[in-house]
Amino acid sequence: MFSELESNSTIDALARCRQTVLARAARVLDTDAPPSEADGRETLRNIMGLLMTSLEGLKVAEEELREQNDRLREQRASVNDRLRHYRSLFLASPMPSIITDMYASMLEMNYAATELFRREARHLERKPLVTLVAPESRDTFRRQLLNFPIDETTRAWPIVLQRTGDVPIPVPAIVRRVSGLGPTQSGVLYWVLEPQAALVEAQP
């Protein structure tokens, strides 16, 4: 697997090759004595040999760079394919799922979550999750958030969901902190809700 360090190494090799060519050309041409015809032919042969050797070295270095770039493109395409794959799985999951920052501001949600909330994702992104909680349960929600552990242990978190024009619905949630992600790389909270519990509560 080619890395940026390996690419820089090849570029450094090209720079050294160029410097060597310049130095050798300067030594061949740097003379004050008037050249004879034989000397001229010898100098020309030296220059031609120097140029052919240098061009061959540059050609090899160029081929190596092209190979590295091709492999880097393939790796980048593979990574992008995996990202699309897992994002599609996240969006299509039948369990309502939300990704928030550590302050519970919503960053992403899947289709099942938007159906549960009865709101489009674009109207909820960057908004606090607490805005979807029943007003009488918001203080409890804030205390739970403040005391949420910093480790990556999965925790149960009961939420009382308040949907527009509907009675409050208790919705059990499972929450896990995932380190190293989010806008500031400080971590995110991954929420998975249980829609069946909400549907049962919502029945008259």
Short mmCIF file of C-alpha atoms in Angstrom, two decimals, residues 24-194:
data_model
loop_
_atom_site.label_atom_id
_atom_site.label_comp_id
_atom_site.label_asym_id
_atom_site.label_seq_id
_atom_site.Cartn_x
_atom_site.Cartn_y
_atom_site.Cartn_z
CA ARG A 24 27.92 16.52 -14.06
CA ALA A 25 27.00 18.79 -16.97
CA ALA A 26 28.77 21.68 -15.27
CA ARG A 27 31.94 19.61 -14.80
CA VAL A 28 31.92 18.51 -18.46
CA LEU A 29 31.44 22.01 -19.84
CA ASP A 30 33.55 23.93 -17.31
CA THR A 31 36.93 24.27 -19.08
CA ASP A 32 38.94 27.31 -20.18
CA ALA A 33 41.14 25.50 -22.70
CA PRO A 34 40.18 25.89 -26.40
CA PRO A 35 38.78 22.49 -27.43
CA SER A 36 40.32 20.58 -30.31
CA GLU A 37 38.13 18.71 -32.78
CA ALA A 38 38.79 15.44 -30.95
CA ASP A 39 38.10 17.08 -27.60
CA GLY A 40 34.86 18.48 -29.00
CA ARG A 41 33.71 15.08 -30.17
CA GLU A 42 34.63 13.54 -26.79
CA THR A 43 32.80 16.29 -24.95
CA LEU A 44 29.74 15.80 -27.15
CA ARG A 45 29.81 12.05 -26.52
CA ASN A 46 30.07 12.66 -22.79
CA ILE A 47 27.15 15.05 -22.85
CA MET A 48 25.04 12.69 -24.96
CA GLY A 49 25.83 9.77 -22.65
CA LEU A 50 25.04 11.89 -19.63
CA LEU A 51 21.73 12.98 -21.11
CA MET A 52 20.71 9.45 -22.14
CA THR A 53 21.52 8.06 -18.69
CA SER A 54 19.70 10.88 -16.98
CA LEU A 55 16.67 10.60 -19.24
CA GLU A 56 16.46 6.87 -18.58
CA GLY A 57 16.62 7.51 -14.83
CA LEU A 58 13.90 10.13 -15.08
CA LYS A 59 11.76 7.78 -17.18
CA VAL A 60 12.00 5.06 -14.53
CA ALA A 61 11.13 7.55 -11.81
CA GLU A 62 8.16 8.78 -13.83
CA GLU A 63 6.90 5.22 -14.31
CA GLU A 64 7.15 4.61 -10.55
CA LEU A 65 5.22 7.79 -9.84
CA ARG A 66 2.53 6.80 -12.31
CA GLU A 67 2.21 3.38 -10.69
CA GLN A 68 1.94 4.97 -7.25
CA ASN A 69 -0.68 7.43 -8.42
CA ASP A 70 -2.69 4.64 -10.05
CA ARG A 71 -2.62 2.61 -6.84
CA LEU A 72 -3.53 5.63 -4.75
CA ARG A 73 -6.51 6.29 -7.03
CA GLU A 74 -7.60 2.68 -6.71
CA GLN A 75 -7.29 2.81 -2.92
CA ARG A 76 -9.22 6.08 -2.77
CA ALA A 77 -11.97 4.61 -4.95
CA SER A 78 -12.10 1.52 -2.72
CA VAL A 79 -12.40 3.68 0.41
CA ASN A 80 -15.17 5.75 -1.18
CA ASP A 81 -17.01 2.57 -2.16
CA ARG A 82 -16.84 1.30 1.43
CA LEU A 83 -18.05 4.65 2.75
CA ARG A 84 -21.03 4.59 0.38
CA HIS A 85 -21.73 0.98 1.35
CA TYR A 86 -21.84 1.63 5.09
CA ARG A 87 -23.72 4.89 4.71
CA SER A 88 -26.36 3.10 2.64
CA LEU A 89 -26.66 0.45 5.34
CA PHE A 90 -27.04 3.14 8.00
CA LEU A 91 -29.71 5.00 6.06
CA ALA A 92 -31.66 1.83 5.24
CA SER A 93 -31.54 0.31 8.73
CA PRO A 94 -35.05 -0.51 10.01
CA MET A 95 -34.05 0.75 13.46
CA PRO A 96 -34.28 4.54 13.88
CA SER A 97 -30.69 5.68 14.32
CA ILE A 98 -29.19 9.08 15.06
CA ILE A 99 -25.65 10.40 15.26
CA THR A 100 -25.16 13.46 17.47
CA ASP A 101 -22.17 15.34 18.79
CA MET A 102 -21.29 15.07 22.46
CA TYR A 103 -23.83 17.83 23.23
CA ALA A 104 -26.61 15.84 21.54
CA SER A 105 -26.91 18.12 18.51
CA MET A 106 -28.13 15.96 15.63
CA LEU A 107 -25.59 15.40 12.84
CA GLU A 108 -27.10 12.52 10.87
CA MET A 109 -30.15 10.30 10.99
CA ASN A 110 -31.52 7.46 8.90
CA TYR A 111 -34.86 7.17 7.13
CA ALA A 112 -36.48 5.23 9.96
CA ALA A 113 -35.64 8.03 12.39
CA THR A 114 -37.23 10.69 10.18
CA GLU A 115 -40.37 8.55 9.96
CA LEU A 116 -40.45 8.16 13.73
CA PHE A 117 -39.96 11.90 14.29
CA ARG A 118 -42.30 12.79 11.40
CA ARG A 119 -39.77 15.39 10.31
CA GLU A 120 -37.40 15.62 7.35
CA ALA A 121 -33.71 15.28 8.13
CA ARG A 122 -32.90 18.71 6.71
CA HIS A 123 -35.17 20.29 9.32
CA LEU A 124 -33.44 18.48 12.19
CA GLU A 125 -29.73 18.47 11.36
CA ARG A 126 -27.62 20.60 13.76
CA LYS A 127 -30.59 20.99 16.11
CA PRO A 128 -30.48 19.68 19.71
CA LEU A 129 -32.10 16.30 20.18
CA VAL A 130 -33.72 17.67 23.33
CA THR A 131 -36.09 19.70 21.12
CA LEU A 132 -37.79 16.39 20.25
CA VAL A 133 -38.17 15.45 23.92
CA ALA A 134 -41.38 16.19 25.83
CA PRO A 135 -40.96 19.48 27.75
CA GLU A 136 -41.51 17.88 31.17
CA SER A 137 -38.70 15.37 30.46
CA ARG A 138 -36.08 17.79 29.15
CA ASP A 139 -34.40 18.50 32.48
CA THR A 140 -33.94 14.77 33.04
CA PHE A 141 -32.56 14.41 29.53
CA ARG A 142 -30.04 17.23 30.15
CA ARG A 143 -28.87 15.67 33.43
CA GLN A 144 -28.38 12.31 31.73
CA LEU A 145 -26.37 13.98 28.99
CA LEU A 146 -24.21 15.85 31.51
CA ASN A 147 -23.47 12.60 33.37
CA PHE A 148 -22.96 10.44 30.30
CA PRO A 149 -19.75 8.38 30.76
CA ILE A 150 -16.71 9.18 28.65
CA ASP A 151 -15.96 5.52 27.89
CA GLU A 152 -17.45 3.59 24.96
CA THR A 153 -19.80 1.42 27.00
CA THR A 154 -23.29 1.04 25.56
CA ARG A 155 -25.98 2.60 27.79
CA ALA A 156 -29.75 2.38 27.94
CA TRP A 157 -31.40 5.80 27.74
CA PRO A 158 -35.20 6.14 27.96
CA ILE A 159 -36.53 9.08 25.95
CA VAL A 160 -40.01 10.59 26.07
CA LEU A 161 -40.56 11.67 22.48
CA GLN A 162 -42.90 14.58 21.71
CA ARG A 163 -44.16 14.61 18.14
CA THR A 164 -46.22 17.46 16.70
CA GLY A 165 -49.93 16.89 17.31
CA ASP A 166 -49.32 13.69 19.29
CA VAL A 167 -49.15 12.63 22.93
CA PRO A 168 -45.68 12.03 24.46
CA ILE A 169 -44.33 8.58 23.63
CA PRO A 170 -41.71 6.72 25.73
CA VAL A 171 -39.05 5.45 23.36
CA PRO A 172 -36.24 3.26 24.74
CA ALA A 173 -32.83 4.10 23.28
CA ILE A 174 -29.43 2.49 23.29
CA VAL A 175 -26.56 5.00 23.19
CA ARG A 176 -22.86 4.51 22.62
CA ARG A 177 -20.04 7.00 22.43
CA VAL A 178 -17.71 6.61 19.43
CA SER A 179 -14.37 8.35 19.94
CA GLY A 180 -12.40 10.21 17.30
CA LEU A 181 -15.37 11.23 15.15
CA GLY A 182 -17.43 14.38 14.79
CA PRO A 183 -16.71 17.93 13.66
CA THR A 184 -13.95 18.40 16.29
CA GLN A 185 -12.87 14.73 16.46
CA SER A 186 -13.96 14.70 20.11
CA GLY A 187 -16.40 11.85 19.55
CA VAL A 188 -20.06 11.34 18.70
CA LEU A 189 -23.03 9.65 20.32
CA TYR A 190 -24.67 6.86 18.33
CA TRP A 191 -28.37 6.47 19.23
CA VAL A 192 -30.52 3.49 18.27
CA LEU A 193 -34.22 3.80 19.13
CA GLU A 194 -36.81 1.04 19.46
#
